[in-house]
Short mmCIF file of N, CA, C and O in Angstrom, two decimals:
data_model
loop_
_atom_site.label_atom_id
_atom_site.label_comp_id
_atom_site.label_asym_id
_atom_site.label_seq_id
_atom_site.Cartn_x
_atom_site.Cartn_y
_atom_site.Cartn_z
N MET A 1 0.85 -1.17 0.00
CA MET A 1 0.00 0.00 0.00
C MET A 1 0.90 1.24 0.00
O MET A 1 1.81 1.35 0.80
N ASP A 2 0.61 2.18 -0.90
CA ASP A 2 1.44 3.39 -0.96
C ASP A 2 1.08 4.34 0.18
O ASP A 2 0.09 4.15 0.88
N GLN A 3 1.90 5.37 0.36
CA GLN A 3 1.74 6.30 1.47
C GLN A 3 0.40 7.05 1.42
O GLN A 3 -0.23 7.27 2.44
N VAL A 4 -0.03 7.46 0.22
CA VAL A 4 -1.28 8.20 0.07
C VAL A 4 -2.46 7.32 0.48
O VAL A 4 -3.34 7.73 1.24
N SER A 5 -2.48 6.07 0.00
CA SER A 5 -3.55 5.14 0.34
C SER A 5 -3.58 4.86 1.84
O SER A 5 -4.64 4.81 2.47
N LYS A 6 -2.41 4.68 2.42
CA LYS A 6 -2.31 4.42 3.86
C LYS A 6 -2.82 5.61 4.65
O LYS A 6 -3.57 5.45 5.62
N PHE A 7 -2.44 6.82 4.23
CA PHE A 7 -2.90 8.04 4.89
C PHE A 7 -4.42 8.14 4.83
O PHE A 7 -5.08 8.42 5.83
N LYS A 8 -5.00 7.91 3.66
CA LYS A 8 -6.45 7.99 3.49
C LYS A 8 -7.17 6.95 4.34
O LYS A 8 -8.20 7.22 4.94
N GLN A 9 -6.61 5.74 4.41
CA GLN A 9 -7.21 4.68 5.21
C GLN A 9 -7.18 5.05 6.69
O GLN A 9 -8.18 4.89 7.40
N GLU A 10 -6.05 5.55 7.17
CA GLU A 10 -5.93 5.96 8.57
C GLU A 10 -6.86 7.13 8.89
O GLU A 10 -7.49 7.17 9.94
N LEU A 11 -6.94 8.09 7.97
CA LEU A 11 -7.82 9.24 8.15
C LEU A 11 -9.28 8.78 8.23
O LEU A 11 -10.02 9.22 9.10
N GLY A 12 -9.66 7.87 7.35
CA GLY A 12 -11.02 7.34 7.37
C GLY A 12 -11.34 6.61 8.66
O GLY A 12 -12.43 6.77 9.23
N HIS A 13 -10.39 5.83 9.14
CA HIS A 13 -10.60 5.10 10.39
C HIS A 13 -10.75 6.06 11.57
O HIS A 13 -11.64 5.89 12.41
N LYS A 14 -9.91 7.09 11.62
CA LYS A 14 -10.02 8.09 12.69
C LYS A 14 -11.37 8.79 12.62
O LYS A 14 -12.01 9.03 13.65
N GLY A 15 -11.78 9.13 11.41
CA GLY A 15 -13.08 9.78 11.22
C GLY A 15 -14.23 8.93 11.70
O GLY A 15 -15.16 9.42 12.34
N GLU A 16 -14.19 7.63 11.40
CA GLU A 16 -15.25 6.73 11.86
C GLU A 16 -15.29 6.66 13.38
O GLU A 16 -16.37 6.61 13.98
N GLU A 17 -14.12 6.63 14.02
CA GLU A 17 -14.07 6.62 15.49
C GLU A 17 -14.69 7.89 16.06
O GLU A 17 -15.47 7.83 17.02
N ILE A 18 -14.35 9.02 15.48
CA ILE A 18 -14.89 10.31 15.94
C ILE A 18 -16.41 10.32 15.74
O ILE A 18 -17.16 10.71 16.64
N ALA A 19 -16.87 9.89 14.57
CA ALA A 19 -18.31 9.87 14.28
C ALA A 19 -19.04 8.93 15.24
O ALA A 19 -20.12 9.27 15.75
N LEU A 20 -18.48 7.77 15.48
CA LEU A 20 -19.10 6.80 16.38
C LEU A 20 -19.26 7.39 17.79
O LEU A 20 -20.35 7.34 18.37
N ASN A 21 -18.20 7.99 18.31
CA ASN A 21 -18.27 8.60 19.64
C ASN A 21 -19.25 9.77 19.66
O ASN A 21 -20.01 9.95 20.63
N PHE A 22 -19.24 10.57 18.61
CA PHE A 22 -20.17 11.71 18.49
C PHE A 22 -21.61 11.23 18.55
O PHE A 22 -22.44 11.77 19.29
N LEU A 23 -21.93 10.19 17.77
CA LEU A 23 -23.30 9.68 17.73
C LEU A 23 -23.69 8.98 19.03
O LEU A 23 -24.82 9.11 19.50
N LYS A 24 -22.76 8.25 19.63
CA LYS A 24 -23.04 7.62 20.94
C LYS A 24 -23.37 8.68 21.98
O LYS A 24 -24.27 8.51 22.80
N ASN A 25 -22.65 9.80 21.94
CA ASN A 25 -22.92 10.90 22.88
C ASN A 25 -24.29 11.52 22.64
O ASN A 25 -24.86 12.14 23.54
N LYS A 26 -24.84 11.35 21.44
CA LYS A 26 -26.19 11.83 21.13
C LYS A 26 -27.25 10.77 21.46
O LYS A 26 -28.43 10.99 21.21
N GLY A 27 -26.81 9.62 21.98
CA GLY A 27 -27.75 8.59 22.39
C GLY A 27 -27.94 7.45 21.40
O GLY A 27 -28.73 6.54 21.65
N TYR A 28 -27.22 7.46 20.30
CA TYR A 28 -27.31 6.37 19.33
C TYR A 28 -26.62 5.13 19.91
O TYR A 28 -25.69 5.24 20.69
N GLU A 29 -27.08 3.95 19.47
CA GLU A 29 -26.45 2.69 19.86
C GLU A 29 -25.87 2.02 18.62
O GLU A 29 -26.54 1.93 17.60
N LEU A 30 -24.65 1.51 18.75
CA LEU A 30 -24.00 0.83 17.64
C LEU A 30 -24.63 -0.55 17.42
O LEU A 30 -24.78 -1.32 18.36
N VAL A 31 -24.98 -0.84 16.17
CA VAL A 31 -25.52 -2.14 15.79
C VAL A 31 -24.47 -2.91 14.99
O VAL A 31 -24.22 -4.08 15.24
N ALA A 32 -23.82 -2.24 14.03
CA ALA A 32 -22.79 -2.88 13.20
C ALA A 32 -21.83 -1.80 12.70
O ALA A 32 -22.20 -0.64 12.55
N ARG A 33 -20.61 -2.24 12.44
CA ARG A 33 -19.59 -1.32 11.93
C ARG A 33 -18.87 -1.99 10.77
O ARG A 33 -18.54 -3.16 10.82
N ASN A 34 -18.65 -1.22 9.71
CA ASN A 34 -17.94 -1.70 8.52
C ASN A 34 -18.56 -2.99 7.98
O ASN A 34 -17.86 -3.96 7.71
N TYR A 35 -19.86 -2.96 7.79
CA TYR A 35 -20.58 -4.11 7.23
C TYR A 35 -20.25 -4.17 5.74
O TYR A 35 -20.55 -3.25 5.00
N ARG A 36 -19.62 -5.27 5.31
CA ARG A 36 -19.09 -5.35 3.94
C ARG A 36 -19.83 -6.34 3.05
O ARG A 36 -20.27 -7.39 3.51
N CYS A 37 -19.89 -5.97 1.78
CA CYS A 37 -20.33 -6.85 0.71
C CYS A 37 -19.39 -6.57 -0.45
O CYS A 37 -19.28 -5.43 -0.90
N HIS A 38 -18.70 -7.59 -0.92
CA HIS A 38 -17.69 -7.37 -1.96
C HIS A 38 -18.27 -6.77 -3.23
O HIS A 38 -17.60 -6.04 -3.93
N ARG A 39 -19.53 -7.03 -3.50
CA ARG A 39 -20.13 -6.52 -4.73
C ARG A 39 -20.47 -5.03 -4.64
O ARG A 39 -20.28 -4.29 -5.60
N TRP A 40 -21.01 -4.59 -3.49
CA TRP A 40 -21.50 -3.22 -3.40
C TRP A 40 -20.73 -2.33 -2.44
O TRP A 40 -20.99 -1.14 -2.37
N GLY A 41 -19.85 -2.87 -1.66
CA GLY A 41 -19.06 -2.00 -0.80
C GLY A 41 -19.30 -2.23 0.67
O GLY A 41 -19.37 -3.36 1.13
N GLU A 42 -19.46 -1.12 1.41
CA GLU A 42 -19.46 -1.18 2.86
C GLU A 42 -20.41 -0.14 3.44
O GLU A 42 -20.54 0.96 2.91
N LEU A 43 -21.05 -0.52 4.54
CA LEU A 43 -21.78 0.45 5.36
C LEU A 43 -20.84 0.82 6.50
O LEU A 43 -20.36 -0.06 7.22
N ASP A 44 -20.58 2.11 6.66
CA ASP A 44 -19.65 2.52 7.72
C ASP A 44 -20.19 2.18 9.09
O ASP A 44 -19.53 1.50 9.87
N LEU A 45 -21.37 2.67 9.40
CA LEU A 45 -21.99 2.43 10.71
C LEU A 45 -23.47 2.13 10.53
O LEU A 45 -24.14 2.78 9.73
N VAL A 46 -23.94 1.16 11.27
CA VAL A 46 -25.38 0.91 11.38
C VAL A 46 -25.68 1.13 12.85
O VAL A 46 -25.06 0.52 13.73
N MET A 47 -26.62 2.06 13.12
CA MET A 47 -26.89 2.43 14.51
C MET A 47 -28.39 2.45 14.77
O MET A 47 -29.18 2.43 13.85
N ARG A 48 -28.72 2.49 16.03
CA ARG A 48 -30.12 2.59 16.44
C ARG A 48 -30.29 3.94 17.12
O ARG A 48 -29.52 4.31 17.98
N ASP A 49 -31.30 4.69 16.65
CA ASP A 49 -31.67 5.98 17.25
C ASP A 49 -33.15 5.91 17.56
O ASP A 49 -33.99 6.16 16.69
N GLY A 50 -33.47 5.51 18.78
CA GLY A 50 -34.87 5.32 19.14
C GLY A 50 -35.48 4.22 18.29
O GLY A 50 -34.95 3.11 18.22
N LYS A 51 -36.55 4.54 17.59
CA LYS A 51 -37.22 3.53 16.75
C LYS A 51 -36.54 3.35 15.39
O LYS A 51 -36.91 2.46 14.63
N TYR A 52 -35.56 4.18 15.07
CA TYR A 52 -34.94 4.14 13.75
C TYR A 52 -33.69 3.27 13.70
O TYR A 52 -32.85 3.33 14.59
N LEU A 53 -33.58 2.50 12.64
CA LEU A 53 -32.34 1.85 12.27
C LEU A 53 -31.67 2.84 11.32
O LEU A 53 -32.26 3.22 10.30
N VAL A 54 -30.47 3.28 11.66
CA VAL A 54 -29.83 4.37 10.92
C VAL A 54 -28.57 3.85 10.22
O VAL A 54 -27.69 3.28 10.86
N PHE A 55 -28.53 4.07 8.91
CA PHE A 55 -27.36 3.73 8.12
C PHE A 55 -26.56 5.02 7.97
O PHE A 55 -27.04 6.00 7.41
N VAL A 56 -25.34 5.00 8.52
CA VAL A 56 -24.53 6.22 8.61
C VAL A 56 -23.34 6.13 7.67
O VAL A 56 -22.52 5.22 7.77
N GLU A 57 -23.25 7.09 6.78
CA GLU A 57 -22.07 7.23 5.92
C GLU A 57 -21.18 8.28 6.56
O GLU A 57 -21.64 9.39 6.89
N VAL A 58 -19.90 7.95 6.75
CA VAL A 58 -18.94 8.87 7.36
C VAL A 58 -17.94 9.29 6.28
O VAL A 58 -17.36 8.44 5.60
N ARG A 59 -17.76 10.58 6.14
CA ARG A 59 -16.77 11.11 5.20
C ARG A 59 -15.80 11.99 5.96
O ARG A 59 -16.22 12.89 6.69
N THR A 60 -14.51 11.74 5.78
CA THR A 60 -13.48 12.47 6.51
C THR A 60 -12.47 13.05 5.53
O THR A 60 -12.03 12.36 4.61
N LYS A 61 -12.12 14.30 5.76
CA LYS A 61 -11.08 14.96 4.97
C LYS A 61 -10.16 15.71 5.92
O LYS A 61 -10.56 16.07 7.02
N SER A 62 -8.94 15.92 5.48
CA SER A 62 -7.99 16.67 6.31
C SER A 62 -8.12 18.17 6.09
O SER A 62 -7.65 18.96 6.91
N ASN A 63 -8.75 18.58 4.98
CA ASN A 63 -8.97 20.00 4.71
C ASN A 63 -10.14 20.12 3.71
O ASN A 63 -10.64 19.11 3.22
N ILE A 64 -10.54 21.35 3.43
CA ILE A 64 -11.66 21.56 2.51
C ILE A 64 -11.25 22.30 1.23
O ILE A 64 -12.05 22.93 0.58
N VAL A 65 -9.98 22.17 0.89
CA VAL A 65 -9.46 22.83 -0.31
C VAL A 65 -10.27 22.42 -1.55
O VAL A 65 -10.58 23.24 -2.40
N HIS A 66 -10.62 21.15 -1.65
CA HIS A 66 -11.36 20.64 -2.80
C HIS A 66 -12.81 20.31 -2.44
O HIS A 66 -13.41 19.42 -3.00
N GLY A 67 -13.37 21.03 -1.46
CA GLY A 67 -14.75 20.83 -1.05
C GLY A 67 -14.85 20.15 0.31
O GLY A 67 -13.89 19.61 0.83
N THR A 68 -16.05 20.19 0.85
CA THR A 68 -16.31 19.61 2.16
C THR A 68 -16.50 18.10 2.05
O THR A 68 -16.80 17.59 0.97
N PRO A 69 -16.38 17.40 3.17
CA PRO A 69 -16.62 15.95 3.12
C PRO A 69 -18.01 15.59 2.61
O PRO A 69 -18.17 14.64 1.85
N LEU A 70 -19.01 16.37 2.98
CA LEU A 70 -20.38 16.06 2.56
C LEU A 70 -20.58 16.24 1.06
O LEU A 70 -21.44 15.58 0.47
N GLU A 71 -19.78 17.09 0.44
CA GLU A 71 -19.89 17.29 -1.00
C GLU A 71 -19.38 16.11 -1.81
O GLU A 71 -19.58 16.04 -3.01
N THR A 72 -18.75 15.16 -1.14
CA THR A 72 -18.21 13.99 -1.85
C THR A 72 -19.23 12.87 -2.01
O THR A 72 -18.92 11.83 -2.57
N ILE A 73 -20.43 13.08 -1.50
CA ILE A 73 -21.46 12.03 -1.58
C ILE A 73 -22.43 12.40 -2.69
O ILE A 73 -23.34 13.20 -2.51
N GLY A 74 -22.22 11.78 -3.83
CA GLY A 74 -23.06 12.04 -4.99
C GLY A 74 -24.12 10.96 -5.19
O GLY A 74 -24.32 10.09 -4.35
N TYR A 75 -24.76 11.04 -6.33
CA TYR A 75 -25.85 10.13 -6.66
C TYR A 75 -25.42 8.67 -6.61
O TYR A 75 -26.09 7.83 -6.00
N GLU A 76 -24.29 8.34 -7.22
CA GLU A 76 -23.83 6.95 -7.26
C GLU A 76 -23.54 6.41 -5.86
O GLU A 76 -23.86 5.26 -5.55
N LYS A 77 -22.94 7.22 -5.02
CA LYS A 77 -22.64 6.79 -3.66
C LYS A 77 -23.93 6.54 -2.88
O LYS A 77 -24.04 5.57 -2.13
N ARG A 78 -24.92 7.42 -3.06
CA ARG A 78 -26.21 7.22 -2.39
C ARG A 78 -26.85 5.91 -2.84
O ARG A 78 -27.39 5.16 -2.02
N ARG A 79 -26.80 5.60 -4.13
CA ARG A 79 -27.37 4.33 -4.63
C ARG A 79 -26.65 3.14 -4.02
O ARG A 79 -27.27 2.14 -3.67
N GLN A 80 -25.34 3.24 -3.90
CA GLN A 80 -24.54 2.16 -3.31
C GLN A 80 -24.94 1.95 -1.85
O GLN A 80 -25.11 0.81 -1.40
N ILE A 81 -25.11 3.02 -1.10
CA ILE A 81 -25.50 2.92 0.30
C ILE A 81 -26.89 2.30 0.41
O ILE A 81 -27.14 1.45 1.27
N GLU A 82 -27.80 2.70 -0.45
CA GLU A 82 -29.15 2.13 -0.46
C GLU A 82 -29.11 0.62 -0.70
O GLU A 82 -29.79 -0.14 0.01
N LYS A 83 -28.34 0.19 -1.69
CA LYS A 83 -28.24 -1.24 -1.99
C LYS A 83 -27.66 -2.00 -0.80
O LYS A 83 -28.12 -3.09 -0.46
N MET A 84 -26.64 -1.42 -0.18
CA MET A 84 -26.04 -2.07 0.98
C MET A 84 -27.03 -2.15 2.14
O MET A 84 -27.09 -3.16 2.85
N ALA A 85 -27.82 -1.11 2.34
CA ALA A 85 -28.82 -1.12 3.41
C ALA A 85 -29.87 -2.20 3.16
O ALA A 85 -30.25 -2.94 4.08
N GLN A 86 -30.31 -2.32 1.91
CA GLN A 86 -31.29 -3.35 1.58
C GLN A 86 -30.70 -4.74 1.78
O GLN A 86 -31.36 -5.63 2.32
N LEU A 87 -29.46 -4.93 1.38
CA LEU A 87 -28.78 -6.21 1.59
C LEU A 87 -28.65 -6.51 3.08
O LEU A 87 -28.92 -7.63 3.51
N TYR A 88 -28.26 -5.52 3.85
CA TYR A 88 -28.11 -5.69 5.29
C TYR A 88 -29.44 -6.14 5.91
O TYR A 88 -29.48 -7.10 6.70
N MET A 89 -30.50 -5.46 5.55
CA MET A 89 -31.81 -5.80 6.12
C MET A 89 -32.24 -7.21 5.74
O MET A 89 -32.80 -7.93 6.57
N THR A 90 -31.95 -7.63 4.53
CA THR A 90 -32.30 -8.98 4.09
C THR A 90 -31.47 -10.01 4.83
O THR A 90 -32.00 -10.95 5.42
N LYS A 91 -30.15 -9.84 4.83
CA LYS A 91 -29.26 -10.83 5.46
C LYS A 91 -29.44 -10.92 6.96
O LYS A 91 -29.31 -11.99 7.54
N GLU A 92 -29.73 -9.79 7.60
CA GLU A 92 -29.89 -9.77 9.06
C GLU A 92 -31.34 -9.99 9.48
O GLU A 92 -31.66 -9.90 10.67
N LYS A 93 -32.20 -10.26 8.49
CA LYS A 93 -33.63 -10.53 8.75
C LYS A 93 -34.31 -9.41 9.53
O LYS A 93 -35.06 -9.66 10.48
N ILE A 94 -34.05 -8.19 9.11
CA ILE A 94 -34.69 -7.02 9.71
C ILE A 94 -36.07 -6.89 9.07
O ILE A 94 -36.19 -6.88 7.84
N PRO A 95 -37.14 -6.79 9.85
CA PRO A 95 -38.48 -6.68 9.28
C PRO A 95 -38.61 -5.49 8.32
O PRO A 95 -38.05 -4.41 8.57
N ALA A 96 -39.33 -5.69 7.24
CA ALA A 96 -39.48 -4.66 6.19
C ALA A 96 -40.17 -3.40 6.71
O ALA A 96 -39.99 -2.32 6.14
N ASP A 97 -40.95 -3.52 7.77
CA ASP A 97 -41.66 -2.34 8.29
C ASP A 97 -40.84 -1.56 9.33
O ASP A 97 -41.34 -0.65 9.97
N THR A 98 -39.55 -1.90 9.47
CA THR A 98 -38.67 -1.18 10.39
C THR A 98 -38.44 0.24 9.89
O THR A 98 -38.20 0.45 8.70
N PHE A 99 -38.53 1.20 10.79
CA PHE A 99 -38.25 2.59 10.43
C PHE A 99 -36.75 2.74 10.21
O PHE A 99 -35.95 2.41 11.09
N CYS A 100 -36.37 3.21 9.03
CA CYS A 100 -34.95 3.37 8.68
C CYS A 100 -34.71 4.78 8.17
O CYS A 100 -35.63 5.44 7.67
N ARG A 101 -33.47 5.20 8.28
CA ARG A 101 -33.08 6.47 7.66
C ARG A 101 -31.59 6.43 7.35
O ARG A 101 -30.86 5.57 7.82
N PHE A 102 -31.18 7.39 6.55
CA PHE A 102 -29.79 7.53 6.14
C PHE A 102 -29.24 8.84 6.69
O PHE A 102 -29.74 9.91 6.36
N ASP A 103 -28.24 8.74 7.55
CA ASP A 103 -27.56 9.92 8.09
C ASP A 103 -26.17 10.01 7.47
O ASP A 103 -25.61 9.00 7.04
N VAL A 104 -25.64 11.21 7.45
CA VAL A 104 -24.29 11.43 6.95
C VAL A 104 -23.54 12.25 7.99
O VAL A 104 -24.09 13.21 8.55
N VAL A 105 -22.30 11.86 8.25
CA VAL A 105 -21.44 12.62 9.15
C VAL A 105 -20.20 13.01 8.36
O VAL A 105 -19.49 12.16 7.84
N GLY A 106 -19.98 14.31 8.25
CA GLY A 106 -18.79 14.83 7.60
C GLY A 106 -17.83 15.36 8.65
O GLY A 106 -18.24 16.07 9.57
N ILE A 107 -16.57 14.99 8.51
CA ILE A 107 -15.57 15.39 9.50
C ILE A 107 -14.37 16.00 8.78
O ILE A 107 -13.85 15.40 7.83
N VAL A 108 -13.97 17.17 9.23
CA VAL A 108 -12.71 17.76 8.78
C VAL A 108 -11.75 17.60 9.94
O VAL A 108 -11.99 18.08 11.03
N LEU A 109 -10.69 16.86 9.67
CA LEU A 109 -9.72 16.49 10.71
C LEU A 109 -8.36 17.09 10.35
O LEU A 109 -7.53 16.45 9.71
N PRO A 110 -8.14 18.35 10.77
CA PRO A 110 -6.87 19.00 10.43
C PRO A 110 -5.71 18.40 11.22
O PRO A 110 -5.92 17.71 12.22
N ASN A 111 -4.49 18.66 10.77
CA ASN A 111 -3.30 18.16 11.47
C ASN A 111 -3.22 18.67 12.90
O ASN A 111 -2.73 17.99 13.78
N SER A 112 -3.69 19.90 13.11
CA SER A 112 -3.71 20.46 14.47
C SER A 112 -5.07 21.09 14.70
O SER A 112 -5.72 21.56 13.77
N GLY A 113 -5.50 21.06 15.92
CA GLY A 113 -6.79 21.64 16.25
C GLY A 113 -7.87 20.57 16.34
O GLY A 113 -7.63 19.38 16.10
N GLU A 114 -9.04 21.01 16.70
CA GLU A 114 -10.17 20.12 16.91
C GLU A 114 -10.83 19.75 15.59
O GLU A 114 -10.90 20.55 14.67
N PRO A 115 -11.36 18.51 15.51
CA PRO A 115 -12.11 18.14 14.31
C PRO A 115 -13.41 18.93 14.23
O PRO A 115 -13.99 19.31 15.25
N LYS A 116 -13.83 19.20 13.01
CA LYS A 116 -15.11 19.86 12.78
C LYS A 116 -16.08 18.79 12.27
O LYS A 116 -15.80 18.11 11.29
N ILE A 117 -17.20 18.65 12.97
CA ILE A 117 -18.15 17.58 12.68
C ILE A 117 -19.47 18.19 12.21
O ILE A 117 -20.00 19.10 12.85
N GLU A 118 -19.98 17.67 11.11
CA GLU A 118 -21.29 18.07 10.61
C GLU A 118 -22.12 16.80 10.45
O GLU A 118 -21.72 15.87 9.75
N HIS A 119 -23.27 16.77 11.11
CA HIS A 119 -24.15 15.60 11.09
C HIS A 119 -25.47 15.98 10.45
O HIS A 119 -26.12 16.93 10.89
N ILE A 120 -25.86 15.26 9.41
CA ILE A 120 -27.14 15.49 8.77
C ILE A 120 -28.01 14.25 8.96
O ILE A 120 -27.69 13.18 8.43
N GLN A 121 -29.08 14.41 9.75
CA GLN A 121 -30.04 13.33 9.91
C GLN A 121 -30.93 13.28 8.69
O GLN A 121 -31.27 14.32 8.11
N ASP A 122 -31.31 12.06 8.30
CA ASP A 122 -32.22 11.88 7.18
C ASP A 122 -31.69 12.62 5.95
O ASP A 122 -32.41 13.37 5.30
N ALA A 123 -30.41 12.39 5.65
CA ALA A 123 -29.72 13.14 4.60
C ALA A 123 -30.29 12.88 3.20
O ALA A 123 -30.25 13.76 2.35
N PHE A 124 -30.81 11.67 2.98
CA PHE A 124 -31.45 11.38 1.70
C PHE A 124 -32.42 10.22 1.88
O PHE A 124 -32.38 9.54 2.89
N ILE A 125 -33.28 10.06 0.91
CA ILE A 125 -34.23 8.95 0.94
C ILE A 125 -34.00 8.06 -0.27
O ILE A 125 -33.42 8.49 -1.28
N ILE A 126 -34.45 6.83 -0.17
CA ILE A 126 -34.25 5.88 -1.28
C ILE A 126 -34.88 6.44 -2.54
O ILE A 126 -36.01 6.91 -2.53
N GLY A 127 -34.11 6.40 -3.61
CA GLY A 127 -34.58 6.87 -4.91
C GLY A 127 -34.48 8.36 -5.12
O GLY A 127 -34.82 8.87 -6.16
N ASP A 128 -33.97 9.09 -4.12
CA ASP A 128 -33.88 10.55 -4.18
C ASP A 128 -32.81 10.97 -5.16
O ASP A 128 -31.74 10.47 -5.21
#
């Protein structure tokens, strides 16, 4: 693995840790982390927020020179997350009438200073 890939992987892992702790402090409960399917990718976090099963996409950047973390989630990424959520619900036998939503957490993690966290609840809906 080259240095850039290693840096991005470490940055992503740190961002997920920060997002997980941030959401736990808001009362969310962790259900699954890094749920993978080789065909469609990965769900960063699956959490419970009251009656909702929440599929959380975490995006982390070290700066915003080329845009914010949330700006990196386009149409194709949303479709991928939707497919993964449907797969998760099928494989884990989650009832179809379960209340679900998609949240996004964007984190800017500079080399020095505190991380900046932006959390959007119900960031998108299936087919949006």
